PDB file of C-alpha atoms in Angstrom:
ATOM      1  CA  MET A   1     -42.176   2.671 -47.640  1.00 55.00           C
ATOM      2  CA  SER A   2     -41.645   1.917 -43.948  1.00 63.00           C
ATOM      3  CA  PRO A   3     -44.475   0.577 -41.771  1.00 71.00           C
ATOM      4  CA  SER A   4     -46.611   2.893 -39.681  1.00 79.00           C
ATOM      5  CA  ARG A   5     -45.066   3.787 -36.326  1.00 86.00           C
ATOM      6  CA  PRO A   6     -45.890   6.157 -33.450  1.00 90.00           C
ATOM      7  CA  GLN A   7     -44.258   9.579 -33.673  1.00 94.00           C
ATOM      8  CA  THR A   8     -45.011  13.193 -32.904  1.00 95.00           C
ATOM      9  CA  ILE A   9     -45.827  15.488 -35.811  1.00 96.00           C
ATOM     10  CA  LEU A  10     -45.437  19.254 -35.373  1.00 97.00           C
ATOM     11  CA  PHE A  11     -46.512  22.094 -37.646  1.00 97.00           C
ATOM     12  CA  ALA A  12     -45.392  25.697 -37.068  1.00 96.00           C
ATOM     13  CA  ASP A  13     -46.079  28.671 -39.284  1.00 92.00           C
ATOM     14  CA  VAL A  14     -45.376  32.373 -39.199  1.00 91.00           C
ATOM     15  CA  SER A  15     -48.406  34.284 -37.968  1.00 85.00           C
ATOM     16  CA  GLY A  16     -49.519  37.231 -40.090  1.00 77.00           C
ATOM     17  CA  SER A  17     -47.185  36.531 -43.003  1.00 79.00           C
ATOM     18  CA  THR A  18     -49.566  38.218 -45.465  1.00 79.00           C
ATOM     19  CA  ARG A  19     -49.253  41.493 -43.556  1.00 79.00           C
ATOM     20  CA  LEU A  20     -45.490  41.005 -43.509  1.00 81.00           C
ATOM     21  CA  PHE A  21     -45.342  40.965 -47.319  1.00 86.00           C
ATOM     22  CA  GLU A  22     -47.560  44.047 -47.474  1.00 84.00           C
ATOM     23  CA  THR A  23     -45.492  46.098 -45.013  1.00 84.00           C
ATOM     24  CA  LYS A  24     -41.956  44.827 -45.715  1.00 85.00           C
ATOM     25  CA  GLY A  25     -42.053  43.940 -49.389  1.00 89.00           C
ATOM     26  CA  ASP A  26     -41.384  40.566 -50.979  1.00 90.00           C
ATOM     27  CA  VAL A  27     -37.600  40.418 -50.561  1.00 92.00           C
ATOM     28  CA  GLU A  28     -37.461  41.479 -46.894  1.00 91.00           C
ATOM     29  CA  ALA A  29     -40.507  39.387 -45.967  1.00 90.00           C
ATOM     30  CA  ARG A  30     -38.932  36.271 -47.473  1.00 92.00           C
ATOM     31  CA  ARG A  31     -35.693  36.975 -45.616  1.00 93.00           C
ATOM     32  CA  LEU A  32     -37.500  37.344 -42.291  1.00 93.00           C
ATOM     33  CA  ILE A  33     -39.581  34.192 -42.811  1.00 93.00           C
ATOM     34  CA  ALA A  34     -36.462  32.230 -43.776  1.00 94.00           C
ATOM     35  CA  ALA A  35     -34.748  33.431 -40.579  1.00 95.00           C
ATOM     36  CA  VAL A  36     -37.716  32.272 -38.484  1.00 95.00           C
ATOM     37  CA  LEU A  37     -37.866  28.851 -40.148  1.00 96.00           C
ATOM     38  CA  ASP A  38     -34.109  28.441 -39.691  1.00 96.00           C
ATOM     39  CA  ALA A  39     -34.433  29.216 -35.974  1.00 95.00           C
ATOM     40  CA  LEU A  40     -37.308  26.740 -35.613  1.00 97.00           C
ATOM     41  CA  SER A  41     -35.270  24.092 -37.435  1.00 96.00           C
ATOM     42  CA  GLN A  42     -32.401  24.555 -34.984  1.00 95.00           C
ATOM     43  CA  VAL A  43     -34.739  24.076 -32.017  1.00 95.00           C
ATOM     44  CA  CYS A  44     -36.258  21.006 -33.667  1.00 96.00           C
ATOM     45  CA  ARG A  45     -32.866  19.317 -34.016  1.00 95.00           C
ATOM     46  CA  GLN A  46     -31.856  20.259 -30.464  1.00 93.00           C
ATOM     47  CA  HIS A  47     -34.778  18.168 -29.212  1.00 94.00           C
ATOM     48  CA  GLY A  48     -33.974  15.126 -31.337  1.00 94.00           C
ATOM     49  CA  GLY A  49     -36.433  16.004 -34.088  1.00 94.00           C
ATOM     50  CA  ARG A  50     -36.197  15.971 -37.857  1.00 94.00           C
ATOM     51  CA  VAL A  51     -37.389  18.648 -40.253  1.00 95.00           C
ATOM     52  CA  ILE A  52     -39.581  16.978 -42.856  1.00 94.00           C
ATOM     53  CA  LYS A  53     -40.116  20.010 -45.061  1.00 93.00           C
ATOM     54  CA  THR A  54     -40.828  23.713 -45.232  1.00 92.00           C
ATOM     55  CA  ILE A  55     -43.684  25.031 -47.332  1.00 88.00           C
ATOM     56  CA  GLY A  56     -43.832  28.795 -47.728  1.00 88.00           C
ATOM     57  CA  ASP A  57     -44.071  30.157 -44.176  1.00 91.00           C
ATOM     58  CA  GLU A  58     -44.613  26.747 -42.530  1.00 94.00           C
ATOM     59  CA  ILE A  59     -42.328  24.040 -41.163  1.00 96.00           C
ATOM     60  CA  MET A  60     -43.212  20.396 -40.566  1.00 96.00           C
ATOM     61  CA  CYS A  61     -41.200  18.322 -38.074  1.00 96.00           C
ATOM     62  CA  THR A  62     -41.302  14.861 -36.567  1.00 95.00           C
ATOM     63  CA  PHE A  63     -40.089  13.696 -33.138  1.00 95.00           C
ATOM     64  CA  PRO A  64     -39.660  10.205 -31.675  1.00 92.00           C
ATOM     65  CA  GLY A  65     -41.748  10.949 -28.590  1.00 92.00           C
ATOM     66  CA  ALA A  66     -44.465  13.283 -27.392  1.00 93.00           C
ATOM     67  CA  LEU A  67     -42.252  14.935 -24.757  1.00 92.00           C
ATOM     68  CA  ASN A  68     -39.625  15.799 -27.382  1.00 93.00           C
ATOM     69  CA  GLY A  69     -42.264  17.535 -29.457  1.00 95.00           C
ATOM     70  CA  ILE A  70     -43.878  19.331 -26.520  1.00 94.00           C
ATOM     71  CA  LEU A  71     -40.597  20.734 -25.208  1.00 93.00           C
ATOM     72  CA  ALA A  72     -39.486  21.685 -28.720  1.00 95.00           C
ATOM     73  CA  ALA A  73     -42.752  23.565 -29.317  1.00 95.00           C
ATOM     74  CA  CYS A  74     -42.332  25.496 -26.056  1.00 93.00           C
ATOM     75  CA  ASP A  75     -38.707  26.336 -26.868  1.00 93.00           C
ATOM     76  CA  MET A  76     -39.706  27.468 -30.354  1.00 95.00           C
ATOM     77  CA  GLN A  77     -42.131  29.982 -28.864  1.00 93.00           C
ATOM     78  CA  ARG A  78     -39.560  31.159 -26.327  1.00 90.00           C
ATOM     79  CA  ARG A  79     -36.952  31.537 -29.077  1.00 90.00           C
ATOM     80  CA  MET A  80     -39.341  33.828 -30.928  1.00 90.00           C
ATOM     81  CA  GLY A  81     -39.986  35.875 -27.789  1.00 83.00           C
ATOM     82  CA  ARG A  82     -36.326  36.247 -26.839  1.00 84.00           C
ATOM     83  CA  ASP A  83     -34.695  36.965 -30.213  1.00 85.00           C
ATOM     84  CA  ILE A  84     -34.525  40.739 -30.461  1.00 82.00           C
ATOM     85  CA  ASP A  85     -34.616  40.628 -34.274  1.00 81.00           C
ATOM     86  CA  PHE A  86     -37.931  38.755 -34.216  1.00 87.00           C
ATOM     87  CA  VAL A  87     -39.351  40.925 -31.419  1.00 81.00           C
ATOM     88  CA  ARG A  88     -38.440  44.129 -33.231  1.00 80.00           C
ATOM     89  CA  ASP A  89     -40.432  43.082 -36.306  1.00 82.00           C
ATOM     90  CA  SER A  90     -43.312  41.638 -34.216  1.00 82.00           C
ATOM     91  CA  LEU A  91     -42.729  38.169 -35.664  1.00 89.00           C
ATOM     92  CA  ALA A  92     -44.558  35.274 -34.028  1.00 89.00           C
ATOM     93  CA  VAL A  93     -45.522  31.700 -34.800  1.00 94.00           C
ATOM     94  CA  ARG A  94     -48.435  29.396 -34.079  1.00 93.00           C
ATOM     95  CA  ILE A  95     -47.794  25.710 -33.431  1.00 96.00           C
ATOM     96  CA  GLY A  96     -49.871  22.540 -33.491  1.00 96.00           C
ATOM     97  CA  LEU A  97     -48.740  18.982 -32.762  1.00 96.00           C
ATOM     98  CA  HIS A  98     -50.031  15.463 -32.150  1.00 96.00           C
ATOM     99  CA  HIS A  99     -48.530  12.087 -31.263  1.00 96.00           C
ATOM    100  CA  GLY A 100     -49.834   9.084 -33.156  1.00 94.00           C
ATOM    101  CA  ASP A 101     -49.207   6.614 -35.975  1.00 91.00           C
ATOM    102  CA  ALA A 102     -47.716   7.890 -39.226  1.00 90.00           C
ATOM    103  CA  LEU A 103     -46.280   6.281 -42.342  1.00 88.00           C
ATOM    104  CA  GLU A 104     -42.869   7.246 -43.748  1.00 84.00           C
ATOM    105  CA  GLU A 105     -42.286   7.319 -47.478  1.00 81.00           C
ATOM    106  CA  ASP A 106     -38.966   6.517 -49.120  1.00 71.00           C
ATOM    107  CA  ASP A 107     -38.177  10.210 -49.574  1.00 74.00           C
ATOM    108  CA  GLY A 108     -38.600  10.829 -45.827  1.00 76.00           C
ATOM    109  CA  ASP A 109     -42.014  12.451 -46.005  1.00 85.00           C
ATOM    110  CA  VAL A 110     -44.701  11.259 -43.587  1.00 91.00           C
ATOM    111  CA  TYR A 111     -48.462  10.994 -43.833  1.00 87.00           C
ATOM    112  CA  GLY A 112     -51.390   9.442 -42.061  1.00 89.00           C
ATOM    113  CA  ASP A 113     -53.722  10.097 -39.166  1.00 88.00           C
ATOM    114  CA  ALA A 114     -51.126  11.779 -36.944  1.00 91.00           C
ATOM    115  CA  VAL A 115     -50.205  14.199 -39.715  1.00 93.00           C
ATOM    116  CA  ASN A 116     -53.824  15.136 -40.389  1.00 92.00           C
ATOM    117  CA  THR A 117     -54.527  15.666 -36.699  1.00 94.00           C
ATOM    118  CA  ALA A 118     -51.359  17.723 -36.153  1.00 95.00           C
ATOM    119  CA  ALA A 119     -52.210  19.899 -39.144  1.00 93.00           C
ATOM    120  CA  ARG A 120     -55.656  20.515 -37.654  1.00 92.00           C
ATOM    121  CA  MET A 121     -54.063  21.529 -34.334  1.00 93.00           C
ATOM    122  CA  GLY A 122     -51.886  23.993 -36.234  1.00 91.00           C
ATOM    123  CA  SER A 123     -54.911  25.532 -37.929  1.00 90.00           C
ATOM    124  CA  LEU A 124     -56.607  25.980 -34.546  1.00 89.00           C
ATOM    125  CA  ALA A 125     -53.615  27.623 -32.890  1.00 89.00           C
ATOM    126  CA  LYS A 126     -53.429  31.400 -32.659  1.00 86.00           C
ATOM    127  CA  ARG A 127     -50.430  33.706 -32.631  1.00 86.00           C
ATOM    128  CA  GLU A 128     -47.936  32.719 -29.882  1.00 87.00           C
ATOM    129  CA  GLN A 129     -49.939  29.599 -29.037  1.00 90.00           C
ATOM    130  CA  VAL A 130     -49.146  25.864 -28.876  1.00 94.00           C
ATOM    131  CA  VAL A 131     -52.165  23.582 -29.345  1.00 94.00           C
ATOM    132  CA  THR A 132     -52.139  19.801 -29.018  1.00 95.00           C
ATOM    133  CA  THR A 133     -54.588  17.009 -28.351  1.00 95.00           C
ATOM    134  CA  ALA A 134     -55.444  16.113 -24.780  1.00 93.00           C
ATOM    135  CA  ALA A 135     -54.446  12.516 -25.594  1.00 94.00           C
ATOM    136  CA  THR A 136     -50.928  13.663 -26.498  1.00 94.00           C
ATOM    137  CA  TYR A 137     -50.630  15.762 -23.372  1.00 94.00           C
ATOM    138  CA  ASP A 138     -52.039  13.051 -21.093  1.00 91.00           C
ATOM    139  CA  SER A 139     -49.447  10.566 -22.357  1.00 90.00           C
ATOM    140  CA  LEU A 140     -46.616  12.631 -20.835  1.00 87.00           C
ATOM    141  CA  THR A 141     -44.974  11.685 -17.565  1.00 78.00           C
ATOM    142  CA  GLY A 142     -42.789  13.634 -15.164  1.00 71.00           C
ATOM    143  CA  LYS A 143     -42.586  17.417 -14.894  1.00 72.00           C
ATOM    144  CA  VAL A 144     -44.186  18.937 -17.990  1.00 80.00           C
ATOM    145  CA  PRO A 145     -45.590  22.339 -18.981  1.00 84.00           C
ATOM    146  CA  GLU A 146     -49.060  23.156 -17.733  1.00 86.00           C
ATOM    147  CA  ALA A 147     -51.978  23.088 -20.152  1.00 88.00           C
ATOM    148  CA  ARG A 148     -55.366  24.786 -20.402  1.00 85.00           C
ATOM    149  CA  SER A 149     -58.389  23.061 -21.883  1.00 86.00           C
ATOM    150  CA  LEU A 150     -59.727  24.501 -25.124  1.00 86.00           C
ATOM    151  CA  GLY A 151     -62.728  22.196 -25.241  1.00 86.00           C
ATOM    152  CA  LYS A 152     -63.386  19.934 -28.204  1.00 85.00           C
ATOM    153  CA  ALA A 153     -62.675  20.300 -31.911  1.00 85.00           C
ATOM    154  CA  ARG A 154     -63.608  18.299 -34.972  1.00 84.00           C
ATOM    155  CA  VAL A 155     -60.849  16.665 -37.010  1.00 84.00           C
ATOM    156  CA  SER A 156     -61.387  15.405 -40.549  1.00 78.00           C
ATOM    157  CA  GLY A 157     -61.673  11.625 -40.621  1.00 77.00           C
ATOM    158  CA  LYS A 158     -62.685  11.284 -36.976  1.00 81.00           C
ATOM    159  CA  LEU A 159     -66.259  10.496 -36.037  1.00 80.00           C
ATOM    160  CA  LEU A 160     -66.318  12.391 -32.739  1.00 84.00           C
ATOM    161  CA  PRO A 161     -64.761  15.703 -31.677  1.00 86.00           C
ATOM    162  CA  ILE A 162     -61.511  15.399 -29.706  1.00 90.00           C
ATOM    163  CA  GLU A 163     -60.305  17.235 -26.608  1.00 91.00           C
ATOM    164  CA  ILE A 164     -57.599  19.825 -27.244  1.00 92.00           C
ATOM    165  CA  VAL A 165     -55.363  21.863 -24.944  1.00 91.00           C
ATOM    166  CA  ASP A 166     -53.237  25.005 -25.026  1.00 90.00           C
ATOM    167  CA  LEU A 167     -49.725  24.650 -23.554  1.00 91.00           C
ATOM    168  CA  VAL A 168     -48.454  27.273 -21.096  1.00 86.00           C
ATOM    169  CA  TRP A 169     -45.070  27.616 -22.778  1.00 85.00           C
ATOM    170  CA  GLN A 170     -44.094  30.915 -21.108  1.00 74.00           C
ATOM    171  CA  GLU A 171     -42.732  29.012 -18.124  1.00 52.00           C
ATOM    172  CA  ASP A 172     -39.161  27.924 -18.814  1.00 46.00           C
ATOM    173  CA  THR A 173     -38.766  24.135 -19.053  1.00 41.00           C
ATOM    174  CA  SER A 174     -35.108  24.140 -20.097  1.00 42.00           C
ATOM    175  CA  GLY A 175     -33.947  23.620 -16.503  1.00 39.00           C
ATOM    176  CA  MET A 176     -36.578  21.115 -15.387  1.00 37.00           C
ATOM    177  CA  THR A 177     -34.132  18.314 -14.564  1.00 32.00           C
ATOM    178  CA  MET A 178     -31.910  20.683 -12.607  1.00 30.00           C
ATOM    179  CA  VAL A 179     -34.840  22.122 -10.646  1.00 30.00           C
ATOM    180  CA  GLN A 180     -36.220  18.692  -9.802  1.00 29.00           C
ATOM    181  CA  SER A 181     -32.790  17.519  -8.604  1.00 29.00           C
ATOM    182  CA  ALA A 182     -32.397  20.562  -6.389  1.00 31.00           C
ATOM    183  CA  ILE A 183     -35.799  19.980  -4.791  1.00 27.00           C
ATOM    184  CA  ARG A 184     -35.101  16.289  -4.172  1.00 30.00           C
ATOM    185  CA  SER A 185     -31.641  16.873  -2.702  1.00 30.00           C
ATOM    186  CA  GLY A 186     -32.908  19.525  -0.312  1.00 34.00           C
ATOM    187  CA  ASP A 187     -29.816  21.672  -0.835  1.00 34.00           C
ATOM    188  CA  GLY A 188     -31.863  24.839  -0.570  1.00 35.00           C
ATOM    189  CA  GLY A 189     -30.834  26.107  -4.001  1.00 35.00           C
ATOM    190  CA  VAL A 190     -34.379  26.692  -5.192  1.00 42.00           C
ATOM    191  CA  GLN A 191     -35.842  27.429  -1.780  1.00 47.00           C
ATOM    192  CA  GLY A 192     -33.186  30.122  -1.210  1.00 61.00           C
ATOM    193  CA  ALA A 193     -34.027  32.097  -4.351  1.00 84.00           C
ATOM    194  CA  VAL A 194     -34.548  35.829  -3.809  1.00 92.00           C
ATOM    195  CA  LEU A 195     -35.757  38.630  -6.060  1.00 94.00           C
ATOM    196  CA  ARG A 196     -35.073  42.212  -4.990  1.00 94.00           C
ATOM    197  CA  LEU A 197     -37.236  45.038  -6.341  1.00 95.00           C
ATOM    198  CA  ARG A 198     -36.263  48.700  -5.917  1.00 93.00           C
ATOM    199  CA  HIS A 199     -38.454  51.688  -6.699  1.00 91.00           C
ATOM    200  CA  ARG A 200     -37.910  55.283  -5.533  1.00 86.00           C
ATOM    201  CA  GLY A 201     -35.960  54.232  -2.432  1.00 81.00           C
ATOM    202  CA  GLN A 202     -38.350  51.393  -1.580  1.00 86.00           C
ATOM    203  CA  LEU A 203     -36.761  47.907  -1.371  1.00 91.00           C
ATOM    204  CA  VAL A 204     -38.797  44.696  -1.479  1.00 92.00           C
ATOM    205  CA  GLU A 205     -37.442  41.140  -1.280  1.00 92.00           C
ATOM    206  CA  LEU A 206     -39.498  38.243  -2.638  1.00 93.00           C
ATOM    207  CA  GLY A 207     -38.880  34.544  -2.065  1.00 89.00           C
ATOM    208  CA  PRO A 208     -40.422  31.289  -3.311  1.00 85.00           C
ATOM    209  CA  ASP A 209     -43.074  31.437  -0.577  1.00 82.00           C
ATOM    210  CA  SER A 210     -43.981  35.106  -1.087  1.00 85.00           C
ATOM    211  CA  GLN A 211     -47.436  36.096  -2.223  1.00 84.00           C
ATOM    212  CA  PRO A 212     -47.722  37.396  -5.814  1.00 87.00           C
ATOM    213  CA  PHE A 213     -46.465  40.995  -5.879  1.00 93.00           C
ATOM    214  CA  SER A 214     -48.952  43.275  -7.643  1.00 92.00           C
ATOM    215  CA  MET A 215     -48.117  46.556  -9.359  1.00 95.00           C
ATOM    216  CA  GLY A 216     -50.506  49.161 -10.730  1.00 93.00           C
ATOM    217  CA  ARG A 217     -52.346  52.456 -10.312  1.00 91.00           C
ATOM    218  CA  GLU A 218     -54.971  51.185  -7.861  1.00 89.00           C
ATOM    219  CA  PRO A 219     -54.261  51.741  -4.126  1.00 87.00           C
ATOM    220  CA  GLY A 220     -54.702  48.044  -3.319  1.00 85.00           C
ATOM    221  CA  ASN A 221     -51.502  47.031  -5.164  1.00 89.00           C
ATOM    222  CA  HIS A 222     -48.278  46.228  -3.328  1.00 92.00           C
ATOM    223  CA  LEU A 223     -46.519  48.840  -5.485  1.00 93.00           C
ATOM    224  CA  VAL A 224     -48.653  51.810  -6.513  1.00 92.00           C
ATOM    225  CA  ILE A 225     -47.569  53.976  -9.465  1.00 93.00           C
ATOM    226  CA  GLU A 226     -50.000  56.815 -10.094  1.00 90.00           C
ATOM    227  CA  ALA A 227     -49.648  57.531 -13.806  1.00 89.00           C
ATOM    228  CA  ASP A 228     -52.196  57.735 -16.615  1.00 90.00           C
ATOM    229  CA  TRP A 229     -50.368  55.122 -18.685  1.00 92.00           C
ATOM    230  CA  VAL A 230     -50.383  52.555 -15.841  1.00 94.00           C
ATOM    231  CA  SER A 231     -53.413  50.261 -15.578  1.00 93.00           C
ATOM    232  CA  ARG A 232     -55.284  49.819 -12.303  1.00 91.00           C
ATOM    233  CA  SER A 233     -53.974  46.258 -11.992  1.00 91.00           C
ATOM    234  CA  HIS A 234     -51.013  46.416 -14.334  1.00 94.00           C
ATOM    235  CA  ALA A 235     -48.599  43.525 -13.660  1.00 94.00           C
ATOM    236  CA  MET A 236     -47.700  40.797 -11.183  1.00 93.00           C
ATOM    237  CA  VAL A 237     -44.360  39.326 -10.089  1.00 94.00           C
ATOM    238  CA  GLU A 238     -44.615  35.737  -8.910  1.00 88.00           C
ATOM    239  CA  TYR A 239     -42.358  32.742  -8.229  1.00 85.00           C
ATOM    240  CA  LYS A 240     -43.426  29.857 -10.485  1.00 77.00           C
ATOM    241  CA  ARG A 241     -41.684  26.556 -11.278  1.00 66.00           C
ATOM    242  CA  GLY A 242     -38.276  27.648 -10.073  1.00 74.00           C
ATOM    243  CA  HIS A 243     -38.272  31.165 -11.588  1.00 82.00           C
ATOM    244  CA  PHE A 244     -39.480  34.653 -10.807  1.00 89.00           C
ATOM    245  CA  MET A 245     -41.877  35.715 -13.560  1.00 89.00           C
ATOM    246  CA  VAL A 246     -43.428  39.069 -14.404  1.00 93.00           C
ATOM    247  CA  ALA A 247     -46.938  38.714 -15.852  1.00 90.00           C
ATOM    248  CA  ASP A 248     -48.490  41.674 -17.680  1.00 91.00           C
ATOM    249  CA  ARG A 249     -52.261  42.167 -17.552  1.00 89.00           C
ATOM    250  CA  SER A 250     -52.408  45.790 -18.702  1.00 91.00           C
ATOM    251  CA  THR A 251     -53.606  47.879 -21.613  1.00 90.00           C
ATOM    252  CA  ASN A 252     -50.250  49.406 -22.546  1.00 92.00           C
ATOM    253  CA  GLY A 253     -47.897  46.550 -21.719  1.00 93.00           C
ATOM    254  CA  THR A 254     -44.845  46.162 -19.500  1.00 95.00           C
ATOM    255  CA  TYR A 255     -41.329  46.915 -20.737  1.00 95.00           C
ATOM    256  CA  VAL A 256     -38.452  44.811 -19.413  1.00 94.00           C
ATOM    257  CA  ARG A 257     -34.718  45.196 -19.939  1.00 92.00           C
ATOM    258  CA  ILE A 258     -32.456  42.341 -18.805  1.00 89.00           C
ATOM    259  CA  GLY A 259     -28.866  43.468 -18.237  1.00 86.00           C
ATOM    260  CA  GLU A 260     -27.682  45.524 -21.193  1.00 80.00           C
ATOM    261  CA  ASP A 261     -30.061  43.853 -23.662  1.00 82.00           C
ATOM    262  CA  GLU A 262     -32.602  45.831 -25.629  1.00 84.00           C
ATOM    263  CA  GLU A 263     -35.995  46.273 -24.009  1.00 87.00           C
ATOM    264  CA  LEU A 264     -38.747  43.714 -24.518  1.00 90.00           C
ATOM    265  CA  LYS A 265     -42.427  44.572 -24.469  1.00 90.00           C
ATOM    266  CA  VAL A 266     -44.529  42.053 -22.536  1.00 90.00           C
ATOM    267  CA  HIS A 267     -48.258  42.353 -23.236  1.00 89.00           C
ATOM    268  CA  ARG A 268     -50.765  39.931 -21.684  1.00 85.00           C
ATOM    269  CA  ASP A 269     -47.863  37.510 -21.367  1.00 85.00           C
ATOM    270  CA  GLU A 270     -45.145  36.389 -18.937  1.00 84.00           C
ATOM    271  CA  LEU A 271     -41.375  36.791 -18.882  1.00 87.00           C
ATOM    272  CA  HIS A 272     -38.670  35.132 -16.779  1.00 88.00           C
ATOM    273  CA  LEU A 273     -36.756  37.751 -14.754  1.00 91.00           C
ATOM    274  CA  ARG A 274     -33.111  36.701 -15.025  1.00 85.00           C
ATOM    275  CA  LYS A 275     -30.029  38.173 -13.352  1.00 88.00           C
ATOM    276  CA  SER A 276     -30.733  41.888 -13.037  1.00 93.00           C
ATOM    277  CA  GLY A 277     -32.497  44.582 -14.997  1.00 93.00           C
ATOM    278  CA  THR A 278     -35.310  47.103 -15.036  1.00 95.00           C
ATOM    279  CA  ILE A 279     -39.088  47.170 -15.463  1.00 97.00           C
ATOM    280  CA  SER A 280     -41.189  50.029 -16.821  1.00 96.00           C
ATOM    281  CA  LEU A 281     -44.984  49.917 -16.576  1.00 96.00           C
ATOM    282  CA  GLY A 282     -46.945  51.184 -19.554  1.00 94.00           C
ATOM    283  CA  GLN A 283     -44.161  53.137 -21.249  1.00 93.00           C
ATOM    284  CA  SER A 284     -40.884  52.475 -23.009  1.00 92.00           C
ATOM    285  CA  PHE A 285     -37.706  53.264 -21.066  1.00 88.00           C
ATOM    286  CA  GLY A 286     -36.969  56.139 -23.439  1.00 85.00           C
ATOM    287  CA  VAL A 287     -40.127  57.926 -22.266  1.00 88.00           C
ATOM    288  CA  ASN A 288     -40.416  56.795 -18.647  1.00 82.00           C
ATOM    289  CA  THR A 289     -37.638  58.330 -16.563  1.00 71.00           C
ATOM    290  CA  GLY A 290     -39.176  58.649 -13.105  1.00 79.00           C
ATOM    291  CA  ASP A 291     -40.851  55.333 -12.284  1.00 89.00           C
ATOM    292  CA  ILE A 292     -38.342  52.660 -13.275  1.00 93.00           C
ATOM    293  CA  ILE A 293     -38.388  49.484 -11.169  1.00 95.00           C
ATOM    294  CA  HIS A 294     -35.004  47.796 -10.705  1.00 95.00           C
ATOM    295  CA  PHE A 295     -34.809  44.044 -10.095  1.00 95.00           C
ATOM    296  CA  GLU A 296     -32.064  41.643  -9.078  1.00 94.00           C
ATOM    297  CA  ALA A 297     -32.480  37.855  -9.015  1.00 90.00           C
ATOM    298  CA  LEU A 298     -30.170  36.135  -6.516  1.00 85.00           C
TER     299      LEU A 298
END
């Protein structure tokens, strides 16, 4: 047995796996869960982590540092949201992690305070959520994902409740180093970004300094689409952390197609608008033929 050492422990499990077995049957459900765990394992290794074990619909990983674990968790969630096979079957994961001391056994398994705390974070996380301790998040330096406070939670073995946070993983962190370099060098690469939106002959150009562009049924929006399936304040396009993002805040969701890829439904969530594509408010592209919004990121 090796001595206790600081490391980041991460737990991720498939949300709603019981329903999956009920609707898909045992064989197909196991296949889908195995595909998810395999994808999560790939992301883990890409960030310098090690898969400790998989138990049913859950994976346990360890990382040398807190930043490795945080970025891996965010990329795991993005992988789930971008893989069309997972999106089609409404597959999602919930993730909890914590950085602290843990003991390693001879067989590679780990246990200790960090493991118990990380497991508790995983149990608190909801579908498509990454939860960690405020202490883990506060230990990070440099450009990191934003976090929202979730208050305090009790953890077995700890006398007092601990502060926990929810990571805003929807914002892409894969290009952080590149974005920071561009800002420091002043080459204008980020500052010169442009997003063009076209709708029924109307052309709008947005830049990094533009105000958030609102879309919906209410007259006060920048783009008004008067349709029963469009919410009053349906969606917003905004430049955040080096990317143009579309954020849905509607009842029926926002459908996005990037290039020739299959459409993705964004509901109370955000999506990075890459290259060029189309946006449909409240209805799938197969139904909505008259109010498609075309975008082009330059």
